[in-house]
Structure formats: C-alpha cells, structure tokens
C-alpha cells in the first residue's frame, strides 16, 4: 500500500506541476489572432491535455456545420459550444481525479491493517504467557514491540496518503475553477467575439 500511495503522490505531483505550467501559458493564448493559432501556441505547454481539448472542442463546435434536417441543426450554436465545453470539463475532471480513490482507500484502510497487526502481536504475547505459565518481560516484550511497530507502520502509510488526498483535492478544485473561467471566456469569445474582463 505504501509503494502504491507514494507512486501516486509522485505521479500526481508531477501532473499538477505540468498543469500549472500550462495554466501560466493561458495569457499567451488570448494574445493569438485566432482560436486555432491559440490552440497551436498552447499545445506544447499543455502536456496533460487539460486546456487544449477544451479550446479545440469549443472551436470545433463553433464551426461544425450541421446538415439540414438533422437534430444538430436544431440546436443553437451557443448551446453546441456549451455542450462541448461541459463535456471537455467533465473529461478533464475525470483525468484530474484519477488515482485519488486509491489514496483515499489507502488512507482509510492502512490504520486498520496496523491495528490488525497490533491485535495479532498482543495475541502472540498472550499465547507466550500461557505457554510459559508465568508472566516474564521477555515473553511479552517481543510480541508487544512487534505490535507497536505494526501500528506505527499502518500510521506511516496512512498519514501521507490522507495528506496527499486532501492536497490534491484542493488543487483539483482550483484547476477546475480555472477551467471553468477559461470555458466562460471561450464561450464569450466564440459566441459574441469578445472575451470577458479578467476580474469577472
């Protein structure tokens, strides 16, 4: 469990740093002459594919020709863009949340595994006492020491997993908020031709 949680912690940290690098490149996105050139500018920076699919999906929905008489022809262009943005945000949320269930599971079950080790160690201590017929410190100390070590190992596995889970949940909430703002700006740009002011 410890190896899996530490692998996820390192992997999610690396992914978060890459998303952060991409979010810094969003200012350059808005200085481009068209959405297509802006997507091309953003692509090398967005290695986690969080922002680029959002922009390219919205641009594709804005320019998608609907054949006469089809269901898509009955949908307003603004609604098509909104649907494309919502779908890409949901995909990004799924990508950002991947692995968090494992961290939550490790954080909640590792103390119980440690507790099981504690109970097992105390059980062996009591068995040793029963076999010897007398209470001697050497018969109790070894198994109780092992039991305490199991408790410590369980906590050592659980604590980093819980802290990482909480940190990544917060980071994901911030990134999704940034994605939402980016989606609103894209929607305004593609439907009205103007970007919302930065402070809204």
JSON list of C-alpha atoms in Angstrom, two decimals:
[
{"chain": "A", "resi": 1, "resn": "UNK", "atom": "CA", "xyz": [0.00, 0.00, 0.00]},
{"chain": "A", "resi": 2, "resn": "UNK", "atom": "CA", "xyz": [2.82, 2.37, 0.81]},
{"chain": "A", "resi": 3, "resn": "UNK", "atom": "CA", "xyz": [4.52, 1.88, -2.56]},
{"chain": "A", "resi": 4, "resn": "UNK", "atom": "CA", "xyz": [1.23, 2.44, -4.42]},
{"chain": "A", "resi": 5, "resn": "UNK", "atom": "CA", "xyz": [0.41, 5.59, -2.47]},
{"chain": "A", "resi": 6, "resn": "UNK", "atom": "CA", "xyz": [3.90, 7.06, -2.88]},
{"chain": "A", "resi": 7, "resn": "UNK", "atom": "CA", "xyz": [3.84, 6.26, -6.60]},
{"chain": "A", "resi": 8, "resn": "UNK", "atom": "CA", "xyz": [0.52, 8.11, -6.88]},
{"chain": "A", "resi": 9, "resn": "UNK", "atom": "CA", "xyz": [1.78, 11.03, -4.81]},
{"chain": "A", "resi": 10, "resn": "UNK", "atom": "CA", "xyz": [4.82, 11.49, -7.07]},
{"chain": "A", "resi": 11, "resn": "UNK", "atom": "CA", "xyz": [2.78, 10.96, -10.25]},
{"chain": "A", "resi": 12, "resn": "UNK", "atom": "CA", "xyz": [0.01, 13.39, -9.25]},
{"chain": "A", "resi": 13, "resn": "UNK", "atom": "CA", "xyz": [2.56, 15.99, -8.12]},
{"chain": "A", "resi": 14, "resn": "UNK", "atom": "CA", "xyz": [4.32, 15.74, -11.48]},
{"chain": "A", "resi": 15, "resn": "UNK", "atom": "CA", "xyz": [0.99, 16.03, -13.33]},
{"chain": "A", "resi": 16, "resn": "UNK", "atom": "CA", "xyz": [-0.03, 19.03, -11.21]},
{"chain": "A", "resi": 17, "resn": "UNK", "atom": "CA", "xyz": [3.25, 20.82, -11.98]},
{"chain": "A", "resi": 18, "resn": "UNK", "atom": "CA", "xyz": [2.62, 20.28, -15.69]},
{"chain": "A", "resi": 19, "resn": "UNK", "atom": "CA", "xyz": [-0.94, 21.62, -15.41]},
{"chain": "A", "resi": 20, "resn": "UNK", "atom": "CA", "xyz": [0.37, 24.64, -13.52]},
{"chain": "A", "resi": 21, "resn": "UNK", "atom": "CA", "xyz": [2.90, 25.28, -16.28]},
{"chain": "A", "resi": 22, "resn": "UNK", "atom": "CA", "xyz": [0.09, 25.09, -18.86]},
{"chain": "A", "resi": 23, "resn": "UNK", "atom": "CA", "xyz": [-2.12, 27.47, -16.88]},
{"chain": "A", "resi": 24, "resn": "UNK", "atom": "CA", "xyz": [0.66, 30.06, -16.92]},
{"chain": "A", "resi": 25, "resn": "UNK", "atom": "CA", "xyz": [0.63, 29.88, -20.73]},
{"chain": "A", "resi": 26, "resn": "UNK", "atom": "CA", "xyz": [-3.06, 30.84, -20.89]},
{"chain": "A", "resi": 27, "resn": "UNK", "atom": "CA", "xyz": [-2.20, 34.55, -21.10]},
{"chain": "A", "resi": 28, "resn": "UNK", "atom": "CA", "xyz": [-0.39, 33.87, -24.38]},
{"chain": "A", "resi": 29, "resn": "UNK", "atom": "CA", "xyz": [-3.50, 32.03, -25.59]},
{"chain": "A", "resi": 30, "resn": "UNK", "atom": "CA", "xyz": [-5.51, 35.24, -25.55]},
{"chain": "A", "resi": 31, "resn": "UNK", "atom": "CA", "xyz": [-2.87, 37.22, -27.42]},
{"chain": "A", "resi": 32, "resn": "UNK", "atom": "CA", "xyz": [-3.19, 34.97, -30.51]},
{"chain": "A", "resi": 33, "resn": "UNK", "atom": "CA", "xyz": [-5.06, 36.14, -33.61]},
{"chain": "A", "resi": 34, "resn": "UNK", "atom": "CA", "xyz": [-7.43, 33.15, -33.80]},
{"chain": "A", "resi": 35, "resn": "UNK", "atom": "CA", "xyz": [-8.55, 30.23, -31.66]},
{"chain": "A", "resi": 36, "resn": "UNK", "atom": "CA", "xyz": [-6.75, 27.79, -33.96]},
{"chain": "A", "resi": 37, "resn": "UNK", "atom": "CA", "xyz": [-3.42, 29.60, -33.62]},
{"chain": "A", "resi": 38, "resn": "UNK", "atom": "CA", "xyz": [-4.03, 29.99, -29.87]},
{"chain": "A", "resi": 39, "resn": "UNK", "atom": "CA", "xyz": [-4.54, 26.23, -29.55]},
{"chain": "A", "resi": 40, "resn": "UNK", "atom": "CA", "xyz": [-1.34, 25.64, -31.53]},
{"chain": "A", "resi": 41, "resn": "UNK", "atom": "CA", "xyz": [0.52, 28.01, -29.17]},
{"chain": "A", "resi": 42, "resn": "UNK", "atom": "CA", "xyz": [-0.88, 26.33, -26.06]},
{"chain": "A", "resi": 43, "resn": "UNK", "atom": "CA", "xyz": [-0.32, 22.73, -27.20]},
{"chain": "A", "resi": 44, "resn": "UNK", "atom": "CA", "xyz": [3.41, 22.47, -26.33]},
{"chain": "A", "resi": 45, "resn": "UNK", "atom": "CA", "xyz": [2.71, 23.79, -22.81]},
{"chain": "A", "resi": 46, "resn": "UNK", "atom": "CA", "xyz": [-0.35, 21.62, -22.06]},
{"chain": "A", "resi": 47, "resn": "UNK", "atom": "CA", "xyz": [1.32, 18.23, -21.69]},
{"chain": "A", "resi": 48, "resn": "UNK", "atom": "CA", "xyz": [-1.51, 16.90, -19.51]},
{"chain": "A", "resi": 49, "resn": "UNK", "atom": "CA", "xyz": [-4.13, 17.81, -22.15]},
{"chain": "A", "resi": 50, "resn": "UNK", "atom": "CA", "xyz": [-6.36, 19.78, -19.82]},
{"chain": "A", "resi": 51, "resn": "UNK", "atom": "CA", "xyz": [-6.80, 23.13, -21.60]},
{"chain": "A", "resi": 52, "resn": "UNK", "atom": "CA", "xyz": [-6.17, 22.22, -25.27]},
{"chain": "A", "resi": 53, "resn": "UNK", "atom": "CA", "xyz": [-9.11, 19.78, -25.61]},
{"chain": "A", "resi": 54, "resn": "UNK", "atom": "CA", "xyz": [-11.38, 22.41, -24.08]},
{"chain": "A", "resi": 55, "resn": "UNK", "atom": "CA", "xyz": [-10.35, 25.07, -26.61]},
{"chain": "A", "resi": 56, "resn": "UNK", "atom": "CA", "xyz": [-10.25, 22.78, -29.64]},
{"chain": "A", "resi": 57, "resn": "UNK", "atom": "CA", "xyz": [-13.59, 21.16, -28.71]},
{"chain": "A", "resi": 58, "resn": "UNK", "atom": "CA", "xyz": [-15.28, 24.54, -28.34]},
{"chain": "A", "resi": 59, "resn": "UNK", "atom": "CA", "xyz": [-13.76, 25.80, -31.61]},
{"chain": "A", "resi": 60, "resn": "UNK", "atom": "CA", "xyz": [-14.90, 22.64, -33.35]},
{"chain": "A", "resi": 61, "resn": "UNK", "atom": "CA", "xyz": [-18.43, 23.05, -32.03]},
{"chain": "A", "resi": 62, "resn": "UNK", "atom": "CA", "xyz": [-18.49, 26.70, -33.14]},
{"chain": "A", "resi": 63, "resn": "UNK", "atom": "CA", "xyz": [-17.51, 25.85, -36.72]},
{"chain": "A", "resi": 64, "resn": "UNK", "atom": "CA", "xyz": [-19.28, 22.49, -37.02]},
{"chain": "A", "resi": 65, "resn": "UNK", "atom": "CA", "xyz": [-21.63, 22.55, -39.99]},
{"chain": "A", "resi": 66, "resn": "UNK", "atom": "CA", "xyz": [-24.96, 20.91, -39.23]},
{"chain": "A", "resi": 67, "resn": "UNK", "atom": "CA", "xyz": [-26.64, 19.10, -42.09]},
{"chain": "A", "resi": 68, "resn": "UNK", "atom": "CA", "xyz": [-30.12, 20.35, -42.96]},
{"chain": "A", "resi": 69, "resn": "UNK", "atom": "CA", "xyz": [-32.89, 18.50, -41.16]},
{"chain": "A", "resi": 70, "resn": "UNK", "atom": "CA", "xyz": [-30.59, 16.85, -38.58]},
{"chain": "A", "resi": 71, "resn": "UNK", "atom": "CA", "xyz": [-31.03, 17.14, -34.83]},
{"chain": "A", "resi": 72, "resn": "UNK", "atom": "CA", "xyz": [-27.76, 19.09, -34.60]},
{"chain": "A", "resi": 73, "resn": "UNK", "atom": "CA", "xyz": [-29.21, 21.71, -36.98]},
{"chain": "A", "resi": 74, "resn": "UNK", "atom": "CA", "xyz": [-31.97, 22.40, -34.47]},
{"chain": "A", "resi": 75, "resn": "UNK", "atom": "CA", "xyz": [-29.51, 23.26, -31.69]},
{"chain": "A", "resi": 76, "resn": "UNK", "atom": "CA", "xyz": [-28.34, 26.82, -31.26]},
{"chain": "A", "resi": 77, "resn": "UNK", "atom": "CA", "xyz": [-24.61, 27.40, -31.87]},
{"chain": "A", "resi": 78, "resn": "UNK", "atom": "CA", "xyz": [-24.20, 28.76, -28.34]},
{"chain": "A", "resi": 79, "resn": "UNK", "atom": "CA", "xyz": [-25.75, 25.58, -26.95]},
{"chain": "A", "resi": 80, "resn": "UNK", "atom": "CA", "xyz": [-23.43, 23.41, -29.08]},
{"chain": "A", "resi": 81, "resn": "UNK", "atom": "CA", "xyz": [-20.42, 25.28, -27.71]},
{"chain": "A", "resi": 82, "resn": "UNK", "atom": "CA", "xyz": [-21.75, 24.97, -24.14]},
{"chain": "A", "resi": 83, "resn": "UNK", "atom": "CA", "xyz": [-22.25, 21.21, -24.56]},
{"chain": "A", "resi": 84, "resn": "UNK", "atom": "CA", "xyz": [-18.74, 20.78, -25.98]},
{"chain": "A", "resi": 85, "resn": "UNK", "atom": "CA", "xyz": [-17.23, 22.80, -23.13]},
{"chain": "A", "resi": 86, "resn": "UNK", "atom": "CA", "xyz": [-19.18, 20.86, -20.50]},
{"chain": "A", "resi": 87, "resn": "UNK", "atom": "CA", "xyz": [-18.11, 17.54, -21.99]},
{"chain": "A", "resi": 88, "resn": "UNK", "atom": "CA", "xyz": [-14.43, 18.56, -22.06]},
{"chain": "A", "resi": 89, "resn": "UNK", "atom": "CA", "xyz": [-14.58, 19.86, -18.48]},
{"chain": "A", "resi": 90, "resn": "UNK", "atom": "CA", "xyz": [-16.06, 16.54, -17.33]},
{"chain": "A", "resi": 91, "resn": "UNK", "atom": "CA", "xyz": [-13.27, 14.67, -19.13]},
{"chain": "A", "resi": 92, "resn": "UNK", "atom": "CA", "xyz": [-10.66, 16.93, -17.52]},
{"chain": "A", "resi": 93, "resn": "UNK", "atom": "CA", "xyz": [-12.24, 16.40, -14.09]},
{"chain": "A", "resi": 94, "resn": "UNK", "atom": "CA", "xyz": [-12.04, 12.64, -14.57]},
{"chain": "A", "resi": 95, "resn": "UNK", "atom": "CA", "xyz": [-8.39, 12.92, -15.55]},
{"chain": "A", "resi": 96, "resn": "UNK", "atom": "CA", "xyz": [-7.57, 15.16, -12.58]},
{"chain": "A", "resi": 97, "resn": "UNK", "atom": "CA", "xyz": [-9.37, 12.87, -10.12]},
{"chain": "A", "resi": 98, "resn": "UNK", "atom": "CA", "xyz": [-7.76, 9.65, -11.33]},
{"chain": "A", "resi": 99, "resn": "UNK", "atom": "CA", "xyz": [-5.84, 7.94, -8.55]},
{"chain": "A", "resi": 100, "resn": "UNK", "atom": "CA", "xyz": [-7.50, 9.85, -5.72]},
{"chain": "A", "resi": 101, "resn": "UNK", "atom": "CA", "xyz": [-9.73, 6.90, -4.86]},
{"chain": "A", "resi": 102, "resn": "UNK", "atom": "CA", "xyz": [-6.66, 4.76, -4.23]},
{"chain": "A", "resi": 103, "resn": "UNK", "atom": "CA", "xyz": [-5.14, 7.42, -1.96]},
{"chain": "A", "resi": 104, "resn": "UNK", "atom": "CA", "xyz": [-8.42, 7.69, -0.04]},
{"chain": "A", "resi": 105, "resn": "UNK", "atom": "CA", "xyz": [-8.64, 3.90, 0.29]},
{"chain": "A", "resi": 106, "resn": "UNK", "atom": "CA", "xyz": [-5.05, 3.58, 1.50]},
{"chain": "A", "resi": 107, "resn": "UNK", "atom": "CA", "xyz": [-5.56, 6.43, 3.95]},
{"chain": "A", "resi": 108, "resn": "UNK", "atom": "CA", "xyz": [-8.66, 4.86, 5.42]},
{"chain": "A", "resi": 109, "resn": "UNK", "atom": "CA", "xyz": [-7.59, 1.18, 5.49]},
{"chain": "A", "resi": 110, "resn": "UNK", "atom": "CA", "xyz": [-3.89, 1.32, 6.45]},
{"chain": "A", "resi": 111, "resn": "UNK", "atom": "CA", "xyz": [-4.59, 2.15, 10.14]},
{"chain": "A", "resi": 112, "resn": "UNK", "atom": "CA", "xyz": [-6.87, -0.88, 10.33]},
{"chain": "A", "resi": 113, "resn": "UNK", "atom": "CA", "xyz": [-4.16, -3.10, 8.84]},
{"chain": "A", "resi": 114, "resn": "UNK", "atom": "CA", "xyz": [-1.82, -1.71, 11.51]},
{"chain": "A", "resi": 115, "resn": "UNK", "atom": "CA", "xyz": [-4.47, -2.34, 14.15]},
{"chain": "A", "resi": 116, "resn": "UNK", "atom": "CA", "xyz": [-4.82, -5.92, 12.94]},
{"chain": "A", "resi": 117, "resn": "UNK", "atom": "CA", "xyz": [-1.04, -6.31, 13.33]},
{"chain": "A", "resi": 118, "resn": "UNK", "atom": "CA", "xyz": [-1.32, -4.90, 16.84]},
{"chain": "A", "resi": 119, "resn": "UNK", "atom": "CA", "xyz": [-4.05, -7.35, 17.81]},
{"chain": "A", "resi": 120, "resn": "UNK", "atom": "CA", "xyz": [-2.04, -10.20, 16.26]},
{"chain": "A", "resi": 121, "resn": "UNK", "atom": "CA", "xyz": [1.08, -9.22, 18.22]},
{"chain": "A", "resi": 122, "resn": "UNK", "atom": "CA", "xyz": [-0.79, -8.96, 21.52]},
{"chain": "A", "resi": 123, "resn": "UNK", "atom": "CA", "xyz": [-2.43, -12.32, 20.80]},
{"chain": "A", "resi": 124, "resn": "UNK", "atom": "CA", "xyz": [1.03, -13.89, 20.39]},
{"chain": "A", "resi": 125, "resn": "UNK", "atom": "CA", "xyz": [2.19, -12.22, 23.60]},
{"chain": "A", "resi": 126, "resn": "UNK", "atom": "CA", "xyz": [-0.73, -13.77, 25.47]},
{"chain": "A", "resi": 127, "resn": "UNK", "atom": "CA", "xyz": [-0.04, -17.17, 23.89]},
{"chain": "A", "resi": 128, "resn": "UNK", "atom": "CA", "xyz": [3.60, -16.96, 25.06]},
{"chain": "A", "resi": 129, "resn": "UNK", "atom": "CA", "xyz": [2.46, -16.09, 28.58]},
{"chain": "A", "resi": 130, "resn": "UNK", "atom": "CA", "xyz": [0.02, -19.01, 28.58]},
{"chain": "A", "resi": 131, "resn": "UNK", "atom": "CA", "xyz": [2.69, -21.45, 27.37]},
{"chain": "A", "resi": 132, "resn": "UNK", "atom": "CA", "xyz": [5.27, -20.41, 29.92]},
{"chain": "A", "resi": 133, "resn": "UNK", "atom": "CA", "xyz": [2.79, -20.33, 32.78]},
{"chain": "A", "resi": 134, "resn": "UNK", "atom": "CA", "xyz": [4.29, -17.17, 34.20]},
{"chain": "A", "resi": 135, "resn": "UNK", "atom": "CA", "xyz": [4.49, -13.54, 33.26]},
{"chain": "A", "resi": 136, "resn": "UNK", "atom": "CA", "xyz": [8.02, -12.69, 32.17]},
{"chain": "A", "resi": 137, "resn": "UNK", "atom": "CA", "xyz": [9.05, -9.49, 30.47]},
{"chain": "A", "resi": 138, "resn": "UNK", "atom": "CA", "xyz": [10.98, -11.36, 27.77]},
{"chain": "A", "resi": 139, "resn": "UNK", "atom": "CA", "xyz": [7.84, -13.31, 26.81]},
{"chain": "A", "resi": 140, "resn": "UNK", "atom": "CA", "xyz": [5.75, -10.14, 26.47]},
{"chain": "A", "resi": 141, "resn": "UNK", "atom": "CA", "xyz": [8.21, -7.53, 25.21]},
{"chain": "A", "resi": 142, "resn": "UNK", "atom": "CA", "xyz": [8.95, -9.06, 21.79]},
{"chain": "A", "resi": 143, "resn": "UNK", "atom": "CA", "xyz": [5.37, -9.57, 20.59]},
{"chain": "A", "resi": 144, "resn": "UNK", "atom": "CA", "xyz": [4.15, -6.26, 22.09]},
{"chain": "A", "resi": 145, "resn": "UNK", "atom": "CA", "xyz": [7.07, -4.46, 20.42]},
{"chain": "A", "resi": 146, "resn": "UNK", "atom": "CA", "xyz": [6.11, -6.05, 17.09]},
{"chain": "A", "resi": 147, "resn": "UNK", "atom": "CA", "xyz": [2.52, -4.99, 17.69]},
{"chain": "A", "resi": 148, "resn": "UNK", "atom": "CA", "xyz": [3.55, -1.38, 18.25]},
{"chain": "A", "resi": 149, "resn": "UNK", "atom": "CA", "xyz": [5.72, -1.46, 15.13]},
{"chain": "A", "resi": 150, "resn": "UNK", "atom": "CA", "xyz": [2.71, -2.66, 13.09]},
{"chain": "A", "resi": 151, "resn": "UNK", "atom": "CA", "xyz": [0.65, 0.23, 14.44]},
{"chain": "A", "resi": 152, "resn": "UNK", "atom": "CA", "xyz": [3.40, 2.70, 13.53]},
{"chain": "A", "resi": 153, "resn": "UNK", "atom": "CA", "xyz": [3.72, 1.22, 10.03]},
{"chain": "A", "resi": 154, "resn": "UNK", "atom": "CA", "xyz": [-0.03, 1.49, 9.48]},
{"chain": "A", "resi": 155, "resn": "UNK", "atom": "CA", "xyz": [0.01, 5.14, 10.51]},
{"chain": "A", "resi": 156, "resn": "UNK", "atom": "CA", "xyz": [3.15, 5.85, 8.46]},
{"chain": "A", "resi": 157, "resn": "UNK", "atom": "CA", "xyz": [1.34, 4.56, 5.38]},
{"chain": "A", "resi": 158, "resn": "UNK", "atom": "CA", "xyz": [-1.99, 6.29, 6.11]},
{"chain": "A", "resi": 159, "resn": "UNK", "atom": "CA", "xyz": [-0.84, 9.78, 7.08]},
{"chain": "A", "resi": 160, "resn": "UNK", "atom": "CA", "xyz": [0.96, 10.69, 3.81]},
{"chain": "A", "resi": 161, "resn": "UNK", "atom": "CA", "xyz": [-1.92, 9.21, 1.79]},
{"chain": "A", "resi": 162, "resn": "UNK", "atom": "CA", "xyz": [-4.53, 11.30, 3.63]},
{"chain": "A", "resi": 163, "resn": "UNK", "atom": "CA", "xyz": [-2.45, 14.48, 3.43]},
{"chain": "A", "resi": 164, "resn": "UNK", "atom": "CA", "xyz": [-1.84, 13.94, -0.30]},
{"chain": "A", "resi": 165, "resn": "UNK", "atom": "CA", "xyz": [-5.51, 13.19, -0.92]},
{"chain": "A", "resi": 166, "resn": "UNK", "atom": "CA", "xyz": [-6.54, 16.45, 0.77]},
{"chain": "A", "resi": 167, "resn": "UNK", "atom": "CA", "xyz": [-3.88, 18.45, -1.08]},
{"chain": "A", "resi": 168, "resn": "UNK", "atom": "CA", "xyz": [-4.77, 17.02, -4.49]},
{"chain": "A", "resi": 169, "resn": "UNK", "atom": "CA", "xyz": [-8.49, 17.51, -3.87]},
{"chain": "A", "resi": 170, "resn": "UNK", "atom": "CA", "xyz": [-7.83, 21.19, -3.17]},
{"chain": "A", "resi": 171, "resn": "UNK", "atom": "CA", "xyz": [-5.55, 21.53, -6.22]},
{"chain": "A", "resi": 172, "resn": "UNK", "atom": "CA", "xyz": [-8.17, 19.86, -8.42]},
{"chain": "A", "resi": 173, "resn": "UNK", "atom": "CA", "xyz": [-10.84, 22.25, -7.17]},
{"chain": "A", "resi": 174, "resn": "UNK", "atom": "CA", "xyz": [-8.61, 25.21, -8.07]},
{"chain": "A", "resi": 175, "resn": "UNK", "atom": "CA", "xyz": [-7.76, 23.81, -11.52]},
{"chain": "A", "resi": 176, "resn": "UNK", "atom": "CA", "xyz": [-11.42, 23.08, -12.25]},
{"chain": "A", "resi": 177, "resn": "UNK", "atom": "CA", "xyz": [-12.28, 26.64, -11.23]},
{"chain": "A", "resi": 178, "resn": "UNK", "atom": "CA", "xyz": [-9.64, 27.91, -13.63]},
{"chain": "A", "resi": 179, "resn": "UNK", "atom": "CA", "xyz": [-11.01, 25.61, -16.36]},
{"chain": "A", "resi": 180, "resn": "UNK", "atom": "CA", "xyz": [-14.50, 26.94, -15.72]},
{"chain": "A", "resi": 181, "resn": "UNK", "atom": "CA", "xyz": [-13.30, 30.53, -16.11]},
{"chain": "A", "resi": 182, "resn": "UNK", "atom": "CA", "xyz": [-11.39, 29.60, -19.27]},
{"chain": "A", "resi": 183, "resn": "UNK", "atom": "CA", "xyz": [-14.54, 27.92, -20.62]},
{"chain": "A", "resi": 184, "resn": "UNK", "atom": "CA", "xyz": [-16.64, 31.03, -19.93]},
{"chain": "A", "resi": 185, "resn": "UNK", "atom": "CA", "xyz": [-14.10, 33.21, -21.73]},
{"chain": "A", "resi": 186, "resn": "UNK", "atom": "CA", "xyz": [-14.01, 30.79, -24.66]},
{"chain": "A", "resi": 187, "resn": "UNK", "atom": "CA", "xyz": [-17.81, 30.75, -24.84]},
{"chain": "A", "resi": 188, "resn": "UNK", "atom": "CA", "xyz": [-17.95, 34.55, -24.84]},
{"chain": "A", "resi": 189, "resn": "UNK", "atom": "CA", "xyz": [-15.25, 34.75, -27.50]},
{"chain": "A", "resi": 190, "resn": "UNK", "atom": "CA", "xyz": [-16.80, 32.16, -29.79]},
{"chain": "A", "resi": 191, "resn": "UNK", "atom": "CA", "xyz": [-20.40, 33.36, -29.48]},
{"chain": "A", "resi": 192, "resn": "UNK", "atom": "CA", "xyz": [-20.03, 37.13, -29.15]},
{"chain": "A", "resi": 193, "resn": "UNK", "atom": "CA", "xyz": [-16.49, 37.72, -30.35]},
{"chain": "A", "resi": 194, "resn": "UNK", "atom": "CA", "xyz": [-15.41, 39.29, -27.06]},
{"chain": "A", "resi": 195, "resn": "UNK", "atom": "CA", "xyz": [-13.57, 37.98, -24.03]},
{"chain": "A", "resi": 196, "resn": "UNK", "atom": "CA", "xyz": [-14.91, 38.66, -20.55]},
{"chain": "A", "resi": 197, "resn": "UNK", "atom": "CA", "xyz": [-12.82, 41.02, -18.42]},
{"chain": "A", "resi": 198, "resn": "UNK", "atom": "CA", "xyz": [-10.22, 39.27, -16.25]},
{"chain": "A", "resi": 199, "resn": "UNK", "atom": "CA", "xyz": [-11.76, 40.40, -12.94]},
{"chain": "A", "resi": 200, "resn": "UNK", "atom": "CA", "xyz": [-15.20, 38.82, -13.51]}
]
